[in-house]
Short mmCIF file of C-alpha atoms in Angstrom, two decimals:
data_model
loop_
_atom_site.label_atom_id
_atom_site.label_comp_id
_atom_site.label_asym_id
_atom_site.label_seq_id
_atom_site.Cartn_x
_atom_site.Cartn_y
_atom_site.Cartn_z
CA MET B 1 -73.33 65.83 20.33
CA GLY B 2 -71.47 63.18 18.85
CA ARG B 3 -68.26 61.05 20.37
CA PRO B 4 -65.01 61.98 19.68
CA THR B 5 -62.81 60.44 17.18
CA GLU B 6 -60.68 57.78 18.37
CA VAL B 7 -57.40 57.35 16.66
CA PRO B 8 -55.80 53.68 17.07
CA ASP B 9 -52.58 52.50 19.04
CA ALA B 10 -51.73 50.29 16.11
CA PRO B 11 -51.99 50.85 12.22
CA VAL B 12 -54.41 48.41 10.84
CA THR B 13 -53.97 46.87 7.25
CA PRO B 14 -56.43 48.28 5.18
CA ALA B 15 -58.85 46.99 3.24
CA THR B 16 -59.57 46.74 -0.56
CA GLY B 17 -59.85 50.20 -2.03
CA GLY B 18 -59.38 52.15 1.39
CA GLY B 19 -58.60 55.89 1.83
CA GLY B 20 -55.64 57.78 1.32
CA ASP B 21 -54.91 58.15 4.76
CA ALA B 22 -54.19 54.48 5.69
CA LEU B 23 -50.61 53.09 6.26
CA PRO B 24 -48.86 50.91 3.29
CA PRO B 25 -48.87 47.38 3.50
CA THR B 26 -44.88 47.38 4.10
CA ALA B 27 -45.45 49.88 7.29
CA GLY B 28 -48.20 47.93 8.70
CA THR B 29 -45.66 45.36 9.09
CA LEU B 30 -43.43 47.10 11.21
CA ALA B 31 -45.71 45.76 14.43
CA THR B 32 -47.90 44.01 16.14
CA GLY B 33 -48.81 45.47 19.14
CA ALA B 34 -47.14 48.22 21.42
CA GLY B 35 -43.69 48.57 20.12
CA ALA B 36 -42.98 44.63 19.45
CA PRO B 37 -39.81 44.38 17.39
CA VAL B 38 -39.61 42.65 14.20
CA ALA B 39 -37.33 39.68 13.42
CA GLY B 40 -34.62 40.73 11.66
CA VAL B 41 -34.88 44.32 12.80
CA PRO B 42 -33.01 46.40 15.78
CA ALA B 43 -35.56 47.33 18.30
CA ALA B 44 -34.84 50.86 18.44
CA GLU B 45 -35.84 50.93 14.52
CA ALA B 46 -38.96 48.90 15.13
CA GLY B 47 -40.24 50.63 18.49
CA ALA B 48 -39.12 54.28 16.63
CA GLY B 49 -41.96 52.74 13.86
CA ALA B 50 -44.37 52.07 16.10
CA SER B 51 -44.17 55.82 17.66
CA VAL B 52 -44.52 57.32 14.21
CA THR B 53 -47.53 55.62 13.37
CA GLY B 54 -49.09 56.13 16.96
CA ALA B 55 -48.46 59.68 16.63
CA GLY B 56 -49.73 60.74 13.36
CA ALA B 57 -49.26 58.80 9.71
CA ALA B 58 -50.07 62.15 8.08
CA THR B 59 -46.55 63.39 8.04
CA GLY B 60 -45.35 60.34 6.37
CA THR B 61 -42.31 59.07 8.33
CA GLY B 62 -43.06 55.82 8.85
CA ALA B 63 -44.21 55.36 4.86
CA ARG B 64 -40.81 56.22 4.12
CA ARG B 65 -38.60 54.77 6.72
CA ALA B 66 -40.45 51.20 6.10
CA PRO B 67 -39.24 50.07 2.72
CA GLU B 68 -35.47 50.97 3.85
CA ILE B 69 -36.13 48.68 6.73
CA ALA B 70 -37.88 46.14 4.35
CA GLY B 71 -34.84 45.93 1.86
CA ALA B 72 -32.55 45.69 4.43
CA VAL B 73 -34.10 42.83 5.89
CA ALA B 74 -34.87 40.76 2.77
CA ALA B 75 -30.87 41.34 2.00
CA ARG B 76 -29.81 39.73 5.36
CA ARG B 77 -31.73 36.34 5.00
CA PRO B 78 -30.29 34.45 1.90
CA GLY B 79 -27.05 34.99 3.41
CA THR B 80 -27.66 33.70 6.65
CA ALA B 81 -29.37 30.76 4.85
CA ARG B 82 -26.24 30.20 2.89
CA ARG B 83 -23.75 30.43 5.68
CA GLY B 84 -25.47 27.33 7.27
CA THR B 85 -25.71 24.88 4.41
CA ALA B 86 -22.10 24.00 3.91
CA ASP B 87 -21.47 20.87 1.27
CA PRO B 88 -18.34 18.54 3.41
CA VAL B 89 -18.31 16.12 0.47
CA LYS B 90 -17.41 19.02 -2.13
CA SER B 91 -14.35 19.81 -0.31
CA LEU B 92 -13.11 16.52 0.13
CA MET B 93 -13.61 15.77 -3.14
CA HIS B 94 -11.83 18.92 -4.17
CA ARG B 95 -9.10 17.65 -2.10
CA HIS B 96 -8.39 14.31 -3.37
CA ARG B 97 -10.19 15.15 -7.08
CA GLN B 98 -6.40 13.78 -8.64
CA LEU B 99 -7.59 10.13 -7.00
CA CYS B 100 -11.64 10.59 -7.69
CA GLU B 101 -10.56 11.19 -11.39
CA ARG B 102 -8.06 8.34 -12.10
CA ALA B 103 -10.16 5.53 -10.38
CA VAL B 104 -12.40 2.89 -12.25
CA ASP B 105 -14.28 2.31 -9.25
CA PRO B 106 -15.74 3.09 -5.81
CA LEU B 107 -13.52 0.99 -4.59
CA GLU B 108 -10.65 2.29 -5.77
CA ILE B 109 -11.66 5.81 -3.82
CA ALA B 110 -12.12 3.94 -0.78
CA ALA B 111 -8.68 2.45 -1.34
CA GLY B 112 -6.88 6.01 -1.24
CA LEU B 113 -9.31 7.45 1.43
CA GLU B 114 -8.16 4.83 3.50
CA ALA B 115 -4.52 5.60 2.31
CA HIS B 116 -4.64 9.06 3.36
CA GLY B 117 -6.09 8.49 6.68
CA VAL B 118 -10.06 8.44 6.49
CA THR B 119 -11.79 5.98 8.76
CA ASP B 120 -14.82 5.25 8.97
CA ARG B 121 -15.24 7.49 12.09
CA VAL B 122 -13.78 10.34 9.88
CA ALA B 123 -16.44 9.39 7.29
CA ALA B 124 -19.19 9.78 9.77
CA ARG B 125 -18.15 13.71 9.79
CA TYR B 126 -18.92 13.74 6.10
CA ARG B 127 -22.48 12.33 6.93
CA HIS B 128 -21.73 8.49 5.77
CA ARG B 129 -21.61 5.27 7.58
CA ASP B 130 -18.61 4.40 6.59
CA VAL B 131 -15.83 5.03 3.93
CA PHE B 132 -17.44 3.18 1.04
CA SER B 133 -20.38 4.65 0.98
CA LEU B 134 -18.55 7.96 0.95
CA ALA B 135 -16.59 6.76 -1.91
CA GLU B 136 -19.50 5.60 -3.79
CA GLU B 137 -20.81 9.49 -3.68
CA LEU B 138 -17.45 10.96 -4.67
CA PHE B 139 -17.51 8.12 -7.57
CA ALA B 140 -20.66 9.35 -8.54
CA ARG B 141 -20.24 12.81 -8.30
CA MET B 142 -16.72 13.46 -10.51
CA PRO B 143 -17.06 13.75 -13.86
CA LYS B 144 -14.30 11.22 -15.43
CA THR B 145 -11.65 12.68 -17.42
CA VAL B 146 -9.77 9.35 -18.15
CA THR B 147 -11.88 6.63 -20.37
CA GLU B 148 -11.27 3.04 -20.52
CA PRO B 149 -9.25 2.14 -23.34
CA ALA B 150 -10.86 0.00 -25.27
CA ALA B 151 -10.46 -3.36 -25.81
CA GLY B 152 -9.11 -4.37 -29.24
CA PRO B 153 -8.25 -7.74 -30.37
CA GLY B 154 -5.18 -6.64 -30.10
CA ALA B 155 -4.91 -6.46 -26.04
CA PRO B 156 -4.65 -10.28 -25.29
CA GLU B 157 -1.94 -10.70 -27.85
CA ARG B 158 -0.01 -7.84 -26.25
CA ASP B 159 -0.54 -9.34 -22.72
CA VAL B 160 0.31 -12.49 -23.49
CA HIS B 161 3.58 -11.18 -25.09
CA THR B 162 4.24 -9.31 -22.27
CA ARG B 163 4.09 -12.32 -19.73
CA ALA B 164 6.40 -14.58 -21.72
CA ALA B 165 8.75 -11.79 -21.77
CA TRP B 166 8.86 -11.74 -17.97
CA SER B 167 9.07 -15.39 -17.68
CA LEU B 168 11.88 -15.66 -19.90
CA ARG B 169 14.20 -13.31 -18.21
CA ALA B 170 12.60 -15.23 -14.55
CA LEU B 171 14.32 -18.13 -16.05
CA LEU B 172 17.73 -16.34 -16.93
CA PRO B 173 19.25 -16.38 -13.67
CA GLY B 174 18.55 -20.43 -12.74
CA ALA B 175 20.04 -20.78 -16.49
CA ALA B 176 23.45 -19.44 -15.85
CA CYS B 177 23.86 -21.14 -12.68
CA VAL B 178 23.40 -24.27 -13.75
CA ALA B 179 26.00 -23.71 -16.92
CA THR B 180 27.68 -22.39 -14.09
CA VAL B 181 27.77 -25.62 -12.37
CA GLY B 182 28.16 -27.64 -15.20
CA VAL B 183 31.05 -26.39 -16.74
CA LEU B 184 32.41 -26.84 -12.93
CA GLU B 185 31.63 -29.90 -13.04
CA LEU B 186 32.65 -31.10 -16.44
CA THR B 187 35.65 -30.01 -16.03
CA GLU B 188 36.69 -30.75 -12.29
CA GLY B 189 40.56 -32.20 -12.77
CA ALA B 190 41.26 -30.71 -16.15
CA LEU B 191 41.27 -27.24 -15.41
CA GLY B 192 43.83 -25.37 -13.27
CA GLY B 193 42.36 -23.66 -9.85
CA GLY B 194 42.91 -20.25 -10.96
CA VAL B 195 40.92 -20.81 -14.09
CA ARG B 196 38.40 -22.84 -12.26
CA LEU B 197 37.99 -19.84 -10.24
CA ALA B 198 37.87 -17.22 -13.28
CA VAL B 199 34.68 -19.56 -14.56
CA ALA B 200 32.93 -19.27 -11.32
CA LEU B 201 33.30 -15.53 -11.25
CA THR B 202 32.45 -15.44 -14.34
CA GLY B 203 29.02 -17.31 -13.98
CA ALA B 204 28.55 -15.68 -10.42
CA PHE B 205 28.62 -12.14 -12.67
CA LEU B 206 26.22 -13.25 -15.62
CA ALA B 207 24.05 -15.10 -12.89
CA LEU B 208 23.42 -11.55 -10.44
CA ALA B 209 23.44 -9.46 -14.03
CA ALA B 210 20.44 -11.85 -15.16
CA LEU B 211 18.47 -11.38 -11.64
CA ALA B 212 18.89 -7.91 -12.24
CA LEU B 213 17.49 -7.94 -15.83
CA ALA B 214 15.01 -9.97 -14.59
CA LEU B 215 13.81 -7.69 -11.55
CA ARG B 216 13.26 -5.02 -14.06
CA ASP B 217 10.06 -5.70 -14.94
CA GLY B 218 6.91 -8.22 -13.78
CA PRO B 219 5.27 -9.07 -11.23
CA LEU B 220 8.56 -8.69 -8.74
CA ARG B 221 9.46 -5.06 -10.01
CA ALA B 222 10.08 -2.71 -6.98
CA GLY B 223 11.30 0.27 -9.32
CA SER B 224 13.08 3.34 -7.27
CA ARG B 225 11.06 2.08 -4.14
CA SER B 226 13.80 -0.87 -3.25
CA PRO B 227 16.49 0.87 -0.95
CA PHE B 228 20.35 0.91 -1.79
CA THR B 229 20.96 -1.71 0.73
CA ALA B 230 18.29 -4.05 -0.02
CA PRO B 231 20.46 -5.47 -2.93
CA LEU B 232 23.43 -5.99 -0.15
CA TYR B 233 21.52 -7.89 2.08
CA GLY B 234 20.18 -9.85 -0.82
CA CYS B 235 23.83 -10.86 -1.57
CA TRP B 236 25.35 -11.51 1.50
CA LEU B 237 21.79 -14.19 2.28
CA LEU B 238 22.80 -15.56 -1.08
CA GLY B 239 26.75 -15.79 -0.61
CA TYR B 240 26.10 -17.46 2.60
CA VAL B 241 24.01 -20.44 1.14
CA LEU B 242 27.05 -20.89 -0.73
CA TYR B 243 29.84 -19.92 1.76
CA GLY B 244 28.65 -20.02 4.77
CA GLU B 245 28.22 -23.61 6.17
CA PRO B 246 31.18 -24.61 5.13
CA LEU B 247 32.77 -21.67 6.90
CA LEU B 248 31.17 -22.41 9.78
CA ALA B 249 31.90 -26.08 10.36
CA GLN B 250 35.57 -24.92 9.98
CA VAL B 251 35.33 -22.07 12.71
CA LEU B 252 33.77 -24.41 15.06
CA SER B 253 36.38 -26.91 14.15
CA GLY B 254 39.74 -24.31 15.30
CA GLY B 255 39.64 -22.87 11.69
CA PRO B 256 39.57 -21.30 8.96
CA GLU B 257 42.39 -23.28 7.51
CA GLY B 258 42.56 -22.48 3.88
CA PRO B 259 39.86 -22.59 1.33
CA TRP B 260 36.10 -24.50 2.66
CA GLU B 261 33.95 -26.20 -0.01
CA ILE B 262 31.53 -24.81 -1.73
CA THR B 263 27.63 -25.90 -1.53
CA PRO B 264 26.29 -25.29 -5.23
CA ALA B 265 22.86 -27.35 -4.88
CA PRO B 266 20.75 -25.02 -2.65
CA LEU B 267 22.11 -21.59 -4.36
CA LEU B 268 20.57 -23.55 -7.45
CA GLY B 269 17.56 -24.39 -6.40
CA LEU B 270 17.33 -20.25 -5.36
CA ALA B 271 17.91 -19.36 -8.35
CA LEU B 272 15.54 -21.85 -10.48
CA SER B 273 12.39 -20.69 -8.20
CA LEU B 274 12.65 -16.71 -9.41
CA ALA B 275 10.34 -18.22 -12.36
CA PRO B 276 7.46 -19.74 -10.29
CA ALA B 277 8.34 -16.72 -7.41
CA ALA B 278 7.55 -14.16 -10.37
CA TRP B 279 4.28 -16.11 -11.17
CA CYS B 280 2.81 -16.97 -7.89
CA ALA B 281 3.67 -12.96 -7.51
CA HIS B 282 1.75 -12.29 -11.01
CA LEU B 283 -1.58 -14.53 -9.24
CA PHE B 284 -2.01 -12.84 -6.33
CA SER B 285 -1.78 -9.79 -7.82
CA VAL B 286 -4.15 -10.24 -10.44
CA HIS B 287 -6.61 -11.85 -8.05
CA ALA B 288 -6.00 -9.44 -5.19
CA ARG B 289 -7.29 -6.67 -8.23
CA ARG B 290 -10.78 -9.01 -8.83
CA LYS B 291 -11.19 -9.25 -5.41
CA LEU B 292 -10.60 -5.47 -5.11
CA ARG B 293 -13.21 -4.91 -7.70
CA GLY B 294 -15.94 -7.23 -6.48
CA SER B 295 -15.81 -6.84 -2.88
CA ARG B 296 -18.33 -4.12 -1.07
CA ALA B 297 -16.48 -2.86 1.92
CA LEU B 298 -13.11 -2.92 2.96
CA GLU B 299 -13.18 -5.61 5.59
CA GLU B 300 -14.97 -7.64 2.90
CA PHE B 301 -11.42 -7.56 0.42
CA ALA B 302 -9.39 -7.58 3.96
CA ALA B 303 -11.00 -11.18 4.54
CA GLY B 304 -10.78 -12.16 0.85
CA VAL B 305 -6.91 -11.14 0.27
CA ARG B 306 -5.70 -12.98 3.23
CA PRO B 307 -5.93 -16.68 1.93
CA LEU B 308 -4.78 -15.40 -1.47
CA LEU B 309 -1.46 -14.09 0.16
CA PHE B 310 -1.20 -17.39 1.75
CA GLY B 311 -1.91 -19.65 -0.67
CA ALA B 312 0.96 -17.88 -3.23
CA VAL B 313 3.41 -18.52 -0.47
CA ALA B 314 2.38 -21.87 0.49
CA LEU B 315 2.75 -22.75 -3.71
CA HIS B 316 5.95 -20.81 -3.91
CA LEU B 317 7.31 -23.01 -1.21
CA CYS B 318 6.04 -26.38 -2.23
CA VAL B 319 7.59 -25.73 -5.68
CA LEU B 320 10.87 -24.53 -4.25
CA ILE B 321 11.24 -27.84 -2.42
CA GLY B 322 10.92 -29.57 -5.25
CA LEU B 323 13.84 -27.34 -6.76
CA LEU B 324 15.96 -27.67 -3.72
CA HIS B 325 15.30 -31.59 -4.08
CA LEU B 326 15.85 -31.83 -7.83
CA ALA B 327 19.30 -29.45 -7.25
CA ARG B 328 20.66 -32.01 -4.44
CA LEU B 329 19.96 -34.91 -6.78
CA GLY B 330 21.91 -33.53 -9.59
CA TYR B 331 24.46 -31.68 -7.39
CA GLY B 332 25.09 -33.63 -4.10
CA SER B 333 23.76 -33.44 -0.46
CA GLY B 334 25.61 -30.48 0.98
CA GLY B 335 24.08 -26.97 1.82
CA ALA B 336 21.23 -25.94 4.54
CA PHE B 337 18.62 -27.19 2.82
CA THR B 338 16.27 -26.05 5.16
CA GLY B 339 17.92 -22.77 5.37
CA ALA B 340 17.66 -22.30 2.12
CA ALA B 341 14.03 -23.06 1.71
CA ALA B 342 13.15 -20.31 4.42
CA LEU B 343 15.16 -17.67 2.70
CA GLY B 344 13.07 -18.25 -1.23
CA VAL B 345 10.24 -17.65 1.35
CA LEU B 346 12.08 -14.34 3.04
CA LEU B 347 13.15 -12.74 -0.50
CA LEU B 348 9.50 -13.50 -1.89
CA LEU B 349 7.84 -11.86 0.98
CA ALA B 350 10.40 -8.68 1.03
CA ARG B 351 10.17 -8.06 -2.90
CA LEU B 352 5.84 -8.40 -2.43
CA LEU B 353 6.78 -5.85 0.19
CA THR B 354 8.73 -3.75 -1.65
CA GLY B 355 6.72 -3.64 -4.46
CA HIS B 356 3.68 -2.83 -3.34
CA GLY B 357 5.44 0.18 -2.04
CA TYR B 358 6.29 -0.91 1.87
CA PRO B 359 10.58 -1.18 1.64
CA GLY B 360 11.05 -0.53 5.29
CA PRO B 361 10.02 -4.11 6.74
CA ALA B 362 11.72 -5.86 4.09
CA THR B 363 14.80 -3.83 4.02
CA ALA B 364 14.52 -4.52 8.22
CA ALA B 365 13.60 -8.18 7.76
CA LEU B 366 16.57 -8.88 5.37
CA ALA B 367 19.16 -7.10 7.54
CA THR B 368 18.15 -8.81 10.99
CA ALA B 369 18.71 -12.22 8.91
CA CYS B 370 22.28 -11.06 7.73
CA ALA B 371 23.13 -9.95 11.17
CA VAL B 372 22.31 -13.11 12.84
CA GLU B 373 24.03 -14.89 9.90
CA ALA B 374 27.24 -12.97 10.71
CA LEU B 375 26.99 -12.49 14.31
CA ALA B 376 27.08 -16.87 14.67
CA PRO B 377 30.73 -17.07 13.66
CA ALA B 378 31.79 -13.85 15.07
CA LEU B 379 30.40 -15.07 18.35
CA ILE B 380 32.01 -18.28 18.17
CA LEU B 381 35.94 -16.34 17.01
CA ALA B 382 35.03 -14.22 20.60
CA GLY B 383 34.63 -17.14 22.76
CA ARG B 384 38.35 -18.18 22.29
CA LEU B 385 39.00 -15.08 24.28
CA PRO B 386 40.38 -15.91 27.76
CA GLY B 387 37.17 -15.26 29.90
CA LEU B 388 34.91 -14.83 27.09
CA HIS B 389 34.10 -18.50 26.56
CA PHE B 390 30.29 -18.18 27.34
CA LEU B 391 29.88 -16.03 24.31
CA ALA B 392 30.01 -19.38 21.96
CA ARG B 393 27.73 -21.21 23.73
CA PRO B 394 24.75 -20.22 22.51
CA VAL B 395 25.87 -21.22 18.40
CA ASP B 396 27.23 -24.28 20.10
CA LEU B 397 23.73 -25.51 21.46
CA LEU B 398 22.09 -24.80 18.29
CA VAL B 399 25.00 -26.50 16.13
CA VAL B 400 24.54 -29.57 18.45
CA ALA B 401 20.70 -29.38 17.96
CA GLY B 402 20.31 -28.88 14.32
CA GLY B 403 24.23 -28.78 12.87
CA THR B 404 25.60 -25.91 11.02
CA GLY B 405 22.59 -25.58 8.48
CA ALA B 406 20.53 -24.69 11.71
CA VAL B 407 22.06 -21.20 11.87
CA PRO B 408 20.86 -19.92 8.13
CA ALA B 409 17.38 -21.70 8.87
CA VAL B 410 17.19 -19.92 12.18
CA ALA B 411 18.01 -16.52 10.75
CA CYS B 412 16.08 -16.85 7.35
CA GLY B 413 13.23 -18.40 9.41
CA ALA B 414 12.80 -16.16 12.24
CA SER B 415 12.68 -13.45 9.24
CA ALA B 416 10.33 -15.16 7.49
CA LEU B 417 7.55 -15.59 9.87
CA GLY B 418 7.84 -12.20 11.36
CA LEU B 419 7.72 -10.76 7.53
CA LEU B 420 4.59 -12.48 6.70
CA ILE B 421 2.84 -11.04 10.09
CA THR B 422 3.72 -7.77 8.49
CA THR B 423 2.94 -8.51 5.30
CA THR B 424 -0.77 -10.36 6.03
CA VAL B 425 -1.58 -6.71 7.64
CA VAL B 426 0.18 -4.68 5.08
CA LEU B 427 -1.05 -6.32 2.14
CA SER B 428 -4.91 -6.81 3.02
CA ARG B 429 -5.24 -3.10 2.98
CA ALA B 430 -6.94 -1.84 -0.48
CA SER B 431 -4.81 0.99 -0.63
CA ALA B 432 -1.96 -1.51 -1.49
CA HIS B 433 -3.71 -2.68 -4.40
CA THR B 434 -4.93 0.62 -6.36
CA THR B 435 -4.46 1.10 -10.38
CA ALA B 436 -1.68 3.43 -10.38
CA ARG B 437 0.45 1.57 -7.94
CA ALA B 438 -0.66 -1.83 -9.84
CA ASP B 439 0.77 -0.39 -13.53
CA GLU B 440 3.63 1.41 -12.07
CA ASN B 441 4.67 -2.47 -10.51
CA GLY B 442 3.90 -4.05 -13.84
CA THR B 443 1.79 -6.44 -11.87
CA THR B 444 -1.26 -6.01 -14.54
CA GLY B 445 0.93 -7.44 -17.46
#
């Protein structure tokens, strides 16, 4: 008697050329032992496949179900892999697509990202060590749709013409003030008071019109960013330079009584300093753009642009002091010399901030200076009321220490110092010097 035939518990993958009773290879992969589940297949289906093959392969049930299960497993695996490999940089690139397309270098993209609040900590979420490396990848991925203009022989000539145009316009306010003061000096005693007043008003109107024309283009252009109150504050400060010190002197002496003297020398020096201010702003913008193109990190750009800002402000202050001295030699020694110098710096910083897209701090500084200058005579007048003499005490002490010119010096000097700190922080950001912002403000010409 022979030994009974043994039936195996699990199907075995047949060798090449096996018989017809052997299971197909797909069916043989359903179980590795007694009902072991297969990856990606429910346990109930895996156990059913094993029991079918153990009971008998002649029915063909396992052979029919195995291809269906294998197909389901193959259909599930690619979808699972795609869900786990998302590209975060690609989503950021689509979010800032316009910025990436218009950028001419990676640091400009880094400046734009910084303006949108992307810091180095945020860049780490996109698997980059800092904002600049993230900007480099965005710049490399994005195909540019705006091409650089070809440098032709006419480009330098147009640039020279543009600079000459806004330079000449910046000289117009000073020329109008010189002409008005000259006419008033030459006709003193020959014309009546009404005619001289008409000449002064005409000259003031021409000077203001020339100032508005000069600020429409060039490095000091602010466009539509400047609030409508900023020109009013500027006119108040310039008017105080012309009339403020004599008015304060009369109020202190018990007046005002009758018309007071004017001090044209400081106003003339400020008007002549508009052209140097425009050139200082132009030099700062040009060198800041060069730093933007040559820097390899945002911190490097910030460290390099701060000396440029201090140098531009110091250069303008030196030229302004020289012009104020010349105006004093030509038209007398009246007027607040220190206050006029501080006002010139304040106006330059306010225009720089406004031109680079930050008009809020500039307007606040101008408003503070106006409030202090208006508060000084108001406190003196209020101190004349019974029991309120203490209100005039601070102004009296200030005038005793530095004369009537100390009031505009403190008002404009304190505002200029605070605005200098703000400007140093704001303009050391690369986002304040992007190509689009510079082109809008006309600072590249």
